[in-house]
Amino acid sequence: MKEFFIKNQRTYTTCTMKILLLLVHFIPLISNSIKIPNQVICNFEIPYEVRNDLYKFLDEASLTLPTTPVSVYETTNLYEFNKTTGMPYSVGGIYKDFIIILQPRDVLIKKGVFYKVLTHELLHWVLYGLKEEYQEGLIYWWLKDYEKDEVDKFLDVFDGDLHKFIISNWKE
């Protein structure tokens, strides 16, 4: 009788674990219509607003997410950000070779730029093959940050068709 109970307990536990695993995967899908990109690897969840903007850009540019994953690393303090990137504190994040390094999230939130910086750096990932001289201008333009000089350089060569512009200026 004891063996029967143990065997049934294992079956019950296995079944319970499978149901919990299904719920963990299913609940986010029904609670949020925008899928989290599997290609984005980070130690925090990408905010809805950032995912929404990323997918809006992909739709407008008729692009898909890169197949190469991007890693997002949030530094623990401003000193670490500066030492790791060599960038001043006025820069919120950097993208290079499928790696994004951000200032601490709480610092970017206090500055009121967390969503914008994360979206900006993710767009660099999406546009990894676009000629570098156009990336900043296109991203600032798309994020409606028109005061940047790079926007003027981009607009000087932009013909109004985002997809065509990206494809014709792709390096690879």
PDB file of N, CA and C in Angstrom, residues 21-116:
ATOM      1  N   LEU A  21       4.138  24.627 -15.178  1.00  0.00           N
ATOM      2  CA  LEU A  21       4.990  25.059 -16.279  1.00  0.00           C
ATOM      3  C   LEU A  21       4.161  25.616 -17.420  1.00  0.00           C
ATOM      4  N   LEU A  22       3.053  24.953 -17.737  1.00  0.00           N
ATOM      5  CA  LEU A  22       2.156  25.462 -18.775  1.00  0.00           C
ATOM      6  C   LEU A  22       1.589  26.824 -18.405  1.00  0.00           C
ATOM      7  N   LEU A  23       1.193  26.984 -17.157  1.00  0.00           N
ATOM      8  CA  LEU A  23       0.645  28.265 -16.706  1.00  0.00           C
ATOM      9  C   LEU A  23       1.682  29.370 -16.779  1.00  0.00           C
ATOM     10  N   VAL A  24       2.915  29.059 -16.424  1.00  0.00           N
ATOM     11  CA  VAL A  24       3.982  30.063 -16.483  1.00  0.00           C
ATOM     12  C   VAL A  24       4.159  30.568 -17.907  1.00  0.00           C
ATOM     13  N   HIS A  25       4.012  29.677 -18.886  1.00  0.00           N
ATOM     14  CA  HIS A  25       4.156  30.082 -20.282  1.00  0.00           C
ATOM     15  C   HIS A  25       2.883  30.675 -20.854  1.00  0.00           C
ATOM     16  N   PHE A  26       1.734  30.224 -20.375  1.00  0.00           N
ATOM     17  CA  PHE A  26       0.472  30.631 -20.965  1.00  0.00           C
ATOM     18  C   PHE A  26      -0.037  31.972 -20.443  1.00  0.00           C
ATOM     19  N   ILE A  27       0.074  32.223 -19.160  1.00  0.00           N
ATOM     20  CA  ILE A  27      -0.471  33.448 -18.570  1.00  0.00           C
ATOM     21  C   ILE A  27       0.122  34.709 -19.201  1.00  0.00           C
ATOM     22  N   PRO A  28       1.456  34.812 -19.393  1.00  0.00           N
ATOM     23  CA  PRO A  28       1.963  36.016 -20.050  1.00  0.00           C
ATOM     24  C   PRO A  28       1.411  36.206 -21.457  1.00  0.00           C
ATOM     25  N   LEU A  29       1.130  35.121 -22.168  1.00  0.00           N
ATOM     26  CA  LEU A  29       0.610  35.240 -23.521  1.00  0.00           C
ATOM     27  C   LEU A  29      -0.794  35.816 -23.543  1.00  0.00           C
ATOM     28  N   ILE A  30      -1.621  35.454 -22.575  1.00  0.00           N
ATOM     29  CA  ILE A  30      -2.984  35.985 -22.580  1.00  0.00           C
ATOM     30  C   ILE A  30      -3.068  37.354 -21.923  1.00  0.00           C
ATOM     31  N   SER A  31      -2.071  37.723 -21.108  1.00  0.00           N
ATOM     32  CA  SER A  31      -2.132  39.008 -20.422  1.00  0.00           C
ATOM     33  C   SER A  31      -1.480  40.126 -21.224  1.00  0.00           C
ATOM     34  N   ASN A  32      -0.757  39.790 -22.269  1.00  0.00           N
ATOM     35  CA  ASN A  32      -0.023  40.794 -23.024  1.00  0.00           C
ATOM     36  C   ASN A  32       0.026  40.356 -24.481  1.00  0.00           C
ATOM     37  N   SER A  33      -0.454  41.200 -25.375  1.00  0.00           N
ATOM     38  CA  SER A  33      -0.535  40.791 -26.769  1.00  0.00           C
ATOM     39  C   SER A  33       0.798  40.870 -27.498  1.00  0.00           C
ATOM     40  N   ILE A  34       1.778  41.553 -26.925  1.00  0.00           N
ATOM     41  CA  ILE A  34       3.073  41.672 -27.588  1.00  0.00           C
ATOM     42  C   ILE A  34       4.020  40.649 -26.997  1.00  0.00           C
ATOM     43  N   LYS A  35       4.550  39.813 -27.867  1.00  0.00           N
ATOM     44  CA  LYS A  35       5.438  38.734 -27.430  1.00  0.00           C
ATOM     45  C   LYS A  35       6.810  39.291 -27.057  1.00  0.00           C
ATOM     46  N   ILE A  36       7.370  38.781 -25.987  1.00  0.00           N
ATOM     47  CA  ILE A  36       8.722  39.166 -25.589  1.00  0.00           C
ATOM     48  C   ILE A  36       9.696  38.542 -26.570  1.00  0.00           C
ATOM     49  N   PRO A  37      10.557  39.332 -27.177  1.00  0.00           N
ATOM     50  CA  PRO A  37      11.505  38.750 -28.134  1.00  0.00           C
ATOM     51  C   PRO A  37      12.437  37.752 -27.448  1.00  0.00           C
ATOM     52  N   ASN A  38      12.488  36.538 -27.967  1.00  0.00           N
ATOM     53  CA  ASN A  38      13.392  35.528 -27.424  1.00  0.00           C
ATOM     54  C   ASN A  38      14.848  35.901 -27.653  1.00  0.00           C
ATOM     55  N   GLN A  39      15.075  36.773 -28.616  1.00  0.00           N
ATOM     56  CA  GLN A  39      16.437  37.162 -28.937  1.00  0.00           C
ATOM     57  C   GLN A  39      17.022  38.165 -27.945  1.00  0.00           C
ATOM     58  N   VAL A  40      16.205  38.717 -27.057  1.00  0.00           N
ATOM     59  CA  VAL A  40      16.684  39.693 -26.081  1.00  0.00           C
ATOM     60  C   VAL A  40      16.945  38.972 -24.765  1.00  0.00           C
ATOM     61  N   ILE A  41      18.199  38.957 -24.368  1.00  0.00           N
ATOM     62  CA  ILE A  41      18.604  38.258 -23.157  1.00  0.00           C
ATOM     63  C   ILE A  41      19.018  39.308 -22.135  1.00  0.00           C
ATOM     64  N   CYS A  42      18.277  39.410 -21.047  1.00  0.00           N
ATOM     65  CA  CYS A  42      18.624  40.379 -20.016  1.00  0.00           C
ATOM     66  C   CYS A  42      18.113  39.887 -18.665  1.00  0.00           C
ATOM     67  N   ASN A  43      18.575  40.556 -17.619  1.00  0.00           N
ATOM     68  CA  ASN A  43      18.200  40.128 -16.271  1.00  0.00           C
ATOM     69  C   ASN A  43      16.977  40.891 -15.763  1.00  0.00           C
ATOM     70  N   PHE A  44      16.240  41.538 -16.644  1.00  0.00           N
ATOM     71  CA  PHE A  44      14.996  42.202 -16.276  1.00  0.00           C
ATOM     72  C   PHE A  44      14.039  42.073 -17.454  1.00  0.00           C
ATOM     73  N   GLU A  45      12.770  42.229 -17.181  1.00  0.00           N
ATOM     74  CA  GLU A  45      11.784  42.122 -18.252  1.00  0.00           C
ATOM     75  C   GLU A  45      11.733  43.425 -19.047  1.00  0.00           C
ATOM     76  N   ILE A  46      11.694  43.280 -20.343  1.00  0.00           N
ATOM     77  CA  ILE A  46      11.585  44.449 -21.219  1.00  0.00           C
ATOM     78  C   ILE A  46      10.198  45.059 -21.004  1.00  0.00           C
ATOM     79  N   PRO A  47      10.143  46.352 -20.662  1.00  0.00           N
ATOM     80  CA  PRO A  47       8.835  46.986 -20.422  1.00  0.00           C
ATOM     81  C   PRO A  47       7.939  46.953 -21.659  1.00  0.00           C
ATOM     82  N   TYR A  48       6.654  46.897 -21.423  1.00  0.00           N
ATOM     83  CA  TYR A  48       5.659  46.847 -22.493  1.00  0.00           C
ATOM     84  C   TYR A  48       5.851  47.987 -23.489  1.00  0.00           C
ATOM     85  N   GLU A  49       6.064  49.200 -22.988  1.00  0.00           N
ATOM     86  CA  GLU A  49       6.212  50.363 -23.862  1.00  0.00           C
ATOM     87  C   GLU A  49       7.381  50.193 -24.824  1.00  0.00           C
ATOM     88  N   VAL A  50       8.466  49.631 -24.340  1.00  0.00           N
ATOM     89  CA  VAL A  50       9.655  49.430 -25.180  1.00  0.00           C
ATOM     90  C   VAL A  50       9.368  48.358 -26.228  1.00  0.00           C
ATOM     91  N   ARG A  51       8.767  47.249 -25.808  1.00  0.00           N
ATOM     92  CA  ARG A  51       8.419  46.188 -26.765  1.00  0.00           C
ATOM     93  C   ARG A  51       7.461  46.707 -27.819  1.00  0.00           C
ATOM     94  N   ASN A  52       6.483  47.501 -27.388  1.00  0.00           N
ATOM     95  CA  ASN A  52       5.506  48.063 -28.304  1.00  0.00           C
ATOM     96  C   ASN A  52       6.200  48.957 -29.337  1.00  0.00           C
ATOM     97  N   ASP A  53       7.084  49.841 -28.882  1.00  0.00           N
ATOM     98  CA  ASP A  53       7.818  50.714 -29.808  1.00  0.00           C
ATOM     99  C   ASP A  53       8.702  49.912 -30.763  1.00  0.00           C
ATOM    100  N   LEU A  54       9.337  48.887 -30.237  1.00  0.00           N
ATOM    101  CA  LEU A  54      10.205  48.050 -31.062  1.00  0.00           C
ATOM    102  C   LEU A  54       9.403  47.392 -32.182  1.00  0.00           C
ATOM    103  N   TYR A  55       8.248  46.841 -31.841  1.00  0.00           N
ATOM    104  CA  TYR A  55       7.415  46.189 -32.860  1.00  0.00           C
ATOM    105  C   TYR A  55       6.787  47.202 -33.814  1.00  0.00           C
ATOM    106  N   LYS A  56       6.488  48.406 -33.343  1.00  0.00           N
ATOM    107  CA  LYS A  56       5.990  49.462 -34.241  1.00  0.00           C
ATOM    108  C   LYS A  56       7.047  49.796 -35.288  1.00  0.00           C
ATOM    109  N   PHE A  57       8.303  49.931 -34.821  1.00  0.00           N
ATOM    110  CA  PHE A  57       9.386  50.231 -35.759  1.00  0.00           C
ATOM    111  C   PHE A  57       9.537  49.105 -36.777  1.00  0.00           C
ATOM    112  N   LEU A  58       9.549  47.878 -36.304  1.00  0.00           N
ATOM    113  CA  LEU A  58       9.688  46.734 -37.213  1.00  0.00           C
ATOM    114  C   LEU A  58       8.578  46.731 -38.254  1.00  0.00           C
ATOM    115  N   ASP A  59       7.364  47.049 -37.818  1.00  0.00           N
ATOM    116  CA  ASP A  59       6.233  47.090 -38.736  1.00  0.00           C
ATOM    117  C   ASP A  59       6.397  48.213 -39.757  1.00  0.00           C
ATOM    118  N   GLU A  60       6.735  49.414 -39.287  1.00  0.00           N
ATOM    119  CA  GLU A  60       6.888  50.555 -40.194  1.00  0.00           C
ATOM    120  C   GLU A  60       8.040  50.359 -41.173  1.00  0.00           C
ATOM    121  N   ALA A  61       9.100  49.702 -40.729  1.00  0.00           N
ATOM    122  CA  ALA A  61      10.268  49.500 -41.582  1.00  0.00           C
ATOM    123  C   ALA A  61      10.189  48.189 -42.374  1.00  0.00           C
ATOM    124  N   SER A  62       9.132  47.421 -42.168  1.00  0.00           N
ATOM    125  CA  SER A  62       8.971  46.112 -42.803  1.00  0.00           C
ATOM    126  C   SER A  62      10.194  45.231 -42.566  1.00  0.00           C
ATOM    127  N   LEU A  63      10.594  45.136 -41.308  1.00  0.00           N
ATOM    128  CA  LEU A  63      11.746  44.335 -40.905  1.00  0.00           C
ATOM    129  C   LEU A  63      11.310  43.276 -39.898  1.00  0.00           C
ATOM    130  N   THR A  64      12.206  42.343 -39.627  1.00  0.00           N
ATOM    131  CA  THR A  64      12.000  41.362 -38.570  1.00  0.00           C
ATOM    132  C   THR A  64      13.146  41.495 -37.580  1.00  0.00           C
ATOM    133  N   LEU A  65      12.985  40.866 -36.427  1.00  0.00           N
ATOM    134  CA  LEU A  65      14.061  40.885 -35.437  1.00  0.00           C
ATOM    135  C   LEU A  65      15.272  40.147 -35.969  1.00  0.00           C
ATOM    136  N   PRO A  66      16.464  40.609 -35.624  1.00  0.00           N
ATOM    137  CA  PRO A  66      17.675  39.885 -36.034  1.00  0.00           C
ATOM    138  C   PRO A  66      17.678  38.473 -35.441  1.00  0.00           C
ATOM    139  N   THR A  67      18.297  37.563 -36.157  1.00  0.00           N
ATOM    140  CA  THR A  67      18.388  36.191 -35.651  1.00  0.00           C
ATOM    141  C   THR A  67      19.461  36.073 -34.576  1.00  0.00           C
ATOM    142  N   THR A  68      20.428  36.977 -34.579  1.00  0.00           N
ATOM    143  CA  THR A  68      21.467  36.964 -33.547  1.00  0.00           C
ATOM    144  C   THR A  68      20.914  37.619 -32.295  1.00  0.00           C
ATOM    145  N   PRO A  69      20.939  36.917 -31.168  1.00  0.00           N
ATOM    146  CA  PRO A  69      20.414  37.496 -29.923  1.00  0.00           C
ATOM    147  C   PRO A  69      21.240  38.697 -29.461  1.00  0.00           C
ATOM    148  N   VAL A  70      20.595  39.540 -28.682  1.00  0.00           N
ATOM    149  CA  VAL A  70      21.281  40.668 -28.056  1.00  0.00           C
ATOM    150  C   VAL A  70      21.261  40.437 -26.548  1.00  0.00           C
ATOM    151  N   SER A  71      22.365  40.738 -25.893  1.00  0.00           N
ATOM    152  CA  SER A  71      22.437  40.665 -24.435  1.00  0.00           C
ATOM    153  C   SER A  71      22.364  42.073 -23.880  1.00  0.00           C
ATOM    154  N   VAL A  72      21.516  42.272 -22.890  1.00  0.00           N
ATOM    155  CA  VAL A  72      21.375  43.577 -22.245  1.00  0.00           C
ATOM    156  C   VAL A  72      21.955  43.454 -20.844  1.00  0.00           C
ATOM    157  N   TYR A  73      22.963  44.267 -20.577  1.00  0.00           N
ATOM    158  CA  TYR A  73      23.612  44.242 -19.274  1.00  0.00           C
ATOM    159  C   TYR A  73      23.363  45.571 -18.571  1.00  0.00           C
ATOM    160  N   GLU A  74      22.748  45.514 -17.414  1.00  0.00           N
ATOM    161  CA  GLU A  74      22.500  46.702 -16.606  1.00  0.00           C
ATOM    162  C   GLU A  74      23.620  46.819 -15.568  1.00  0.00           C
ATOM    163  N   THR A  75      24.385  47.903 -15.627  1.00  0.00           N
ATOM    164  CA  THR A  75      25.465  48.085 -14.655  1.00  0.00           C
ATOM    165  C   THR A  75      24.874  48.371 -13.281  1.00  0.00           C
ATOM    166  N   THR A  76      25.661  48.129 -12.249  1.00  0.00           N
ATOM    167  CA  THR A  76      25.155  48.292 -10.881  1.00  0.00           C
ATOM    168  C   THR A  76      25.256  49.728 -10.391  1.00  0.00           C
ATOM    169  N   ASN A  77      26.159  50.519 -10.980  1.00  0.00           N
ATOM    170  CA  ASN A  77      26.290  51.922 -10.589  1.00  0.00           C
ATOM    171  C   ASN A  77      26.939  52.710 -11.733  1.00  0.00           C
ATOM    172  N   LEU A  78      26.953  54.028 -11.606  1.00  0.00           N
ATOM    173  CA  LEU A  78      27.491  54.874 -12.669  1.00  0.00           C
ATOM    174  C   LEU A  78      28.999  54.689 -12.862  1.00  0.00           C
ATOM    175  N   TYR A  79      29.699  54.442 -11.786  1.00  0.00           N
ATOM    176  CA  TYR A  79      31.134  54.206 -11.879  1.00  0.00           C
ATOM    177  C   TYR A  79      31.413  52.974 -12.752  1.00  0.00           C
ATOM    178  N   GLU A  80      30.668  51.892 -12.503  1.00  0.00           N
ATOM    179  CA  GLU A  80      30.843  50.679 -13.314  1.00  0.00           C
ATOM    180  C   GLU A  80      30.510  50.957 -14.776  1.00  0.00           C
ATOM    181  N   PHE A  81      29.445  51.732 -15.025  1.00  0.00           N
ATOM    182  CA  PHE A  81      29.078  52.073 -16.402  1.00  0.00           C
ATOM    183  C   PHE A  81      30.222  52.803 -17.086  1.00  0.00           C
ATOM    184  N   ASN A  82      30.778  53.802 -16.408  1.00  0.00           N
ATOM    185  CA  ASN A  82      31.878  54.580 -16.969  1.00  0.00           C
ATOM    186  C   ASN A  82      33.112  53.712 -17.216  1.00  0.00           C
ATOM    187  N   LYS A  83      33.465  52.885 -16.266  1.00  0.00           N
ATOM    188  CA  LYS A  83      34.650  52.024 -16.406  1.00  0.00           C
ATOM    189  C   LYS A  83      34.462  50.969 -17.484  1.00  0.00           C
ATOM    190  N   THR A  84      33.261  50.434 -17.609  1.00  0.00           N
ATOM    191  CA  THR A  84      32.984  49.386 -18.585  1.00  0.00           C
ATOM    192  C   THR A  84      32.924  49.932 -20.000  1.00  0.00           C
ATOM    193  N   THR A  85      32.313  51.101 -20.161  1.00  0.00           N
ATOM    194  CA  THR A  85      32.070  51.638 -21.506  1.00  0.00           C
ATOM    195  C   THR A  85      33.035  52.750 -21.910  1.00  0.00           C
ATOM    196  N   GLY A  86      33.626  53.416 -20.922  1.00  0.00           N
ATOM    197  CA  GLY A  86      34.449  54.583 -21.218  1.00  0.00           C
ATOM    198  C   GLY A  86      33.624  55.810 -21.580  1.00  0.00           C
ATOM    199  N   MET A  87      32.321  55.725 -21.369  1.00  0.00           N
ATOM    200  CA  MET A  87      31.420  56.815 -21.739  1.00  0.00           C
ATOM    201  C   MET A  87      31.094  57.687 -20.527  1.00  0.00           C
ATOM    202  N   PRO A  88      30.800  58.965 -20.776  1.00  0.00           N
ATOM    203  CA  PRO A  88      30.415  59.850 -19.668  1.00  0.00           C
ATOM    204  C   PRO A  88      29.017  59.524 -19.164  1.00  0.00           C
ATOM    205  N   TYR A  89      28.674  60.085 -18.027  1.00  0.00           N
ATOM    206  CA  TYR A  89      27.366  59.830 -17.417  1.00  0.00           C
ATOM    207  C   TYR A  89      26.205  60.392 -18.223  1.00  0.00           C
ATOM    208  N   SER A  90      26.487  61.272 -19.164  1.00  0.00           N
ATOM    209  CA  SER A  90      25.423  61.839 -19.991  1.00  0.00           C
ATOM    210  C   SER A  90      24.905  60.823 -21.013  1.00  0.00           C
ATOM    211  N   VAL A  91      25.651  59.747 -21.231  1.00  0.00           N
ATOM    212  CA  VAL A  91      25.235  58.675 -22.142  1.00  0.00           C
ATOM    213  C   VAL A  91      24.551  57.595 -21.313  1.00  0.00           C
ATOM    214  N   GLY A  92      23.330  57.245 -21.674  1.00  0.00           N
ATOM    215  CA  GLY A  92      22.560  56.290 -20.884  1.00  0.00           C
ATOM    216  C   GLY A  92      22.840  54.834 -21.186  1.00  0.00           C
ATOM    217  N   GLY A  93      23.319  54.559 -22.388  1.00  0.00           N
ATOM    218  CA  GLY A  93      23.593  53.184 -22.773  1.00  0.00           C
ATOM    219  C   GLY A  93      24.376  53.139 -24.062  1.00  0.00           C
ATOM    220  N   ILE A  94      24.952  51.972 -24.336  1.00  0.00           N
ATOM    221  CA  ILE A  94      25.669  51.788 -25.593  1.00  0.00           C
ATOM    222  C   ILE A  94      25.320  50.429 -26.175  1.00  0.00           C
ATOM    223  N   TYR A  95      25.464  50.335 -27.487  1.00  0.00           N
ATOM    224  CA  TYR A  95      25.299  49.068 -28.198  1.00  0.00           C
ATOM    225  C   TYR A  95      26.568  48.792 -28.978  1.00  0.00           C
ATOM    226  N   LYS A  96      27.064  47.571 -28.877  1.00  0.00           N
ATOM    227  CA  LYS A  96      28.203  47.152 -29.701  1.00  0.00           C
ATOM    228  C   LYS A  96      28.187  45.643 -29.816  1.00  0.00           C
ATOM    229  N   ASP A  97      28.249  45.160 -31.030  1.00  0.00           N
ATOM    230  CA  ASP A  97      28.390  43.731 -31.305  1.00  0.00           C
ATOM    231  C   ASP A  97      27.396  42.861 -30.534  1.00  0.00           C
ATOM    232  N   PHE A  98      26.126  43.210 -30.625  1.00  0.00           N
ATOM    233  CA  PHE A  98      25.041  42.435 -30.025  1.00  0.00           C
ATOM    234  C   PHE A  98      25.071  42.425 -28.496  1.00  0.00           C
ATOM    235  N   ILE A  99      25.641  43.474 -27.924  1.00  0.00           N
ATOM    236  CA  ILE A  99      25.636  43.663 -26.474  1.00  0.00           C
ATOM    237  C   ILE A  99      25.200  45.097 -26.189  1.00  0.00           C
ATOM    238  N   ILE A 100      24.252  45.248 -25.274  1.00  0.00           N
ATOM    239  CA  ILE A 100      23.814  46.563 -24.814  1.00  0.00           C
ATOM    240  C   ILE A 100      24.241  46.682 -23.362  1.00  0.00           C
ATOM    241  N   ILE A 101      24.895  47.797 -23.044  1.00  0.00           N
ATOM    242  CA  ILE A 101      25.274  48.082 -21.661  1.00  0.00           C
ATOM    243  C   ILE A 101      24.547  49.357 -21.253  1.00  0.00           C
ATOM    244  N   LEU A 102      23.777  49.253 -20.171  1.00  0.00           N
ATOM    245  CA  LEU A 102      22.971  50.373 -19.691  1.00  0.00           C
ATOM    246  C   LEU A 102      23.472  50.880 -18.350  1.00  0.00           C
ATOM    247  N   GLN A 103      23.235  52.153 -18.107  1.00  0.00           N
ATOM    248  CA  GLN A 103      23.377  52.675 -16.751  1.00  0.00           C
ATOM    249  C   GLN A 103      22.351  51.945 -15.882  1.00  0.00           C
ATOM    250  N   PRO A 104      22.485  52.014 -14.569  1.00  0.00           N
ATOM    251  CA  PRO A 104      21.472  51.374 -13.715  1.00  0.00           C
ATOM    252  C   PRO A 104      20.068  51.892 -14.042  1.00  0.00           C
ATOM    253  N   ARG A 105      19.129  50.983 -14.061  1.00  0.00           N
ATOM    254  CA  ARG A 105      17.747  51.323 -14.415  1.00  0.00           C
ATOM    255  C   ARG A 105      17.190  52.434 -13.541  1.00  0.00           C
ATOM    256  N   ASP A 106      17.446  52.380 -12.205  1.00  0.00           N
ATOM    257  CA  ASP A 106      16.888  53.413 -11.325  1.00  0.00           C
ATOM    258  C   ASP A 106      17.450  54.795 -11.660  1.00  0.00           C
ATOM    259  N   VAL A 107      18.696  54.859 -12.107  1.00  0.00           N
ATOM    260  CA  VAL A 107      19.290  56.144 -12.517  1.00  0.00           C
ATOM    261  C   VAL A 107      18.587  56.651 -13.780  1.00  0.00           C
ATOM    262  N   LEU A 108      18.405  55.758 -14.755  1.00  0.00           N
ATOM    263  CA  LEU A 108      17.740  56.162 -15.998  1.00  0.00           C
ATOM    264  C   LEU A 108      16.287  56.544 -15.751  1.00  0.00           C
ATOM    265  N   ILE A 109      15.625  55.861 -14.824  1.00  0.00           N
ATOM    266  CA  ILE A 109      14.238  56.202 -14.491  1.00  0.00           C
ATOM    267  C   ILE A 109      14.179  57.579 -13.838  1.00  0.00           C
ATOM    268  N   LYS A 110      15.107  57.860 -12.911  1.00  0.00           N
ATOM    269  CA  LYS A 110      15.140  59.189 -12.271  1.00  0.00           C
ATOM    270  C   LYS A 110      15.378  60.289 -13.295  1.00  0.00           C
ATOM    271  N   LYS A 111      16.174  60.001 -14.310  1.00  0.00           N
ATOM    272  CA  LYS A 111      16.422  60.969 -15.382  1.00  0.00           C
ATOM    273  C   LYS A 111      15.234  61.061 -16.345  1.00  0.00           C
ATOM    274  N   GLY A 112      14.302  60.107 -16.247  1.00  0.00           N
ATOM    275  CA  GLY A 112      13.135  60.093 -17.128  1.00  0.00           C
ATOM    276  C   GLY A 112      13.430  59.589 -18.529  1.00  0.00           C
ATOM    277  N   VAL A 113      14.483  58.758 -18.677  1.00  0.00           N
ATOM    278  CA  VAL A 113      14.883  58.328 -20.016  1.00  0.00           C
ATOM    279  C   VAL A 113      15.032  56.817 -20.176  1.00  0.00           C
ATOM    280  N   PHE A 114      14.615  56.043 -19.192  1.00  0.00           N
ATOM    281  CA  PHE A 114      14.848  54.594 -19.252  1.00  0.00           C
ATOM    282  C   PHE A 114      14.249  53.977 -20.511  1.00  0.00           C
ATOM    283  N   TYR A 115      12.963  54.215 -20.789  1.00  0.00           N
ATOM    284  CA  TYR A 115      12.311  53.614 -21.955  1.00  0.00           C
ATOM    285  C   TYR A 115      12.984  54.075 -23.245  1.00  0.00           C
ATOM    286  N   LYS A 116      13.283  55.356 -23.306  1.00  0.00           N
ATOM    287  CA  LYS A 116      13.873  55.913 -24.519  1.00  0.00           C
ATOM    288  C   LYS A 116      15.273  55.349 -24.777  1.00  0.00           C
TER     289      LYS A 116
END
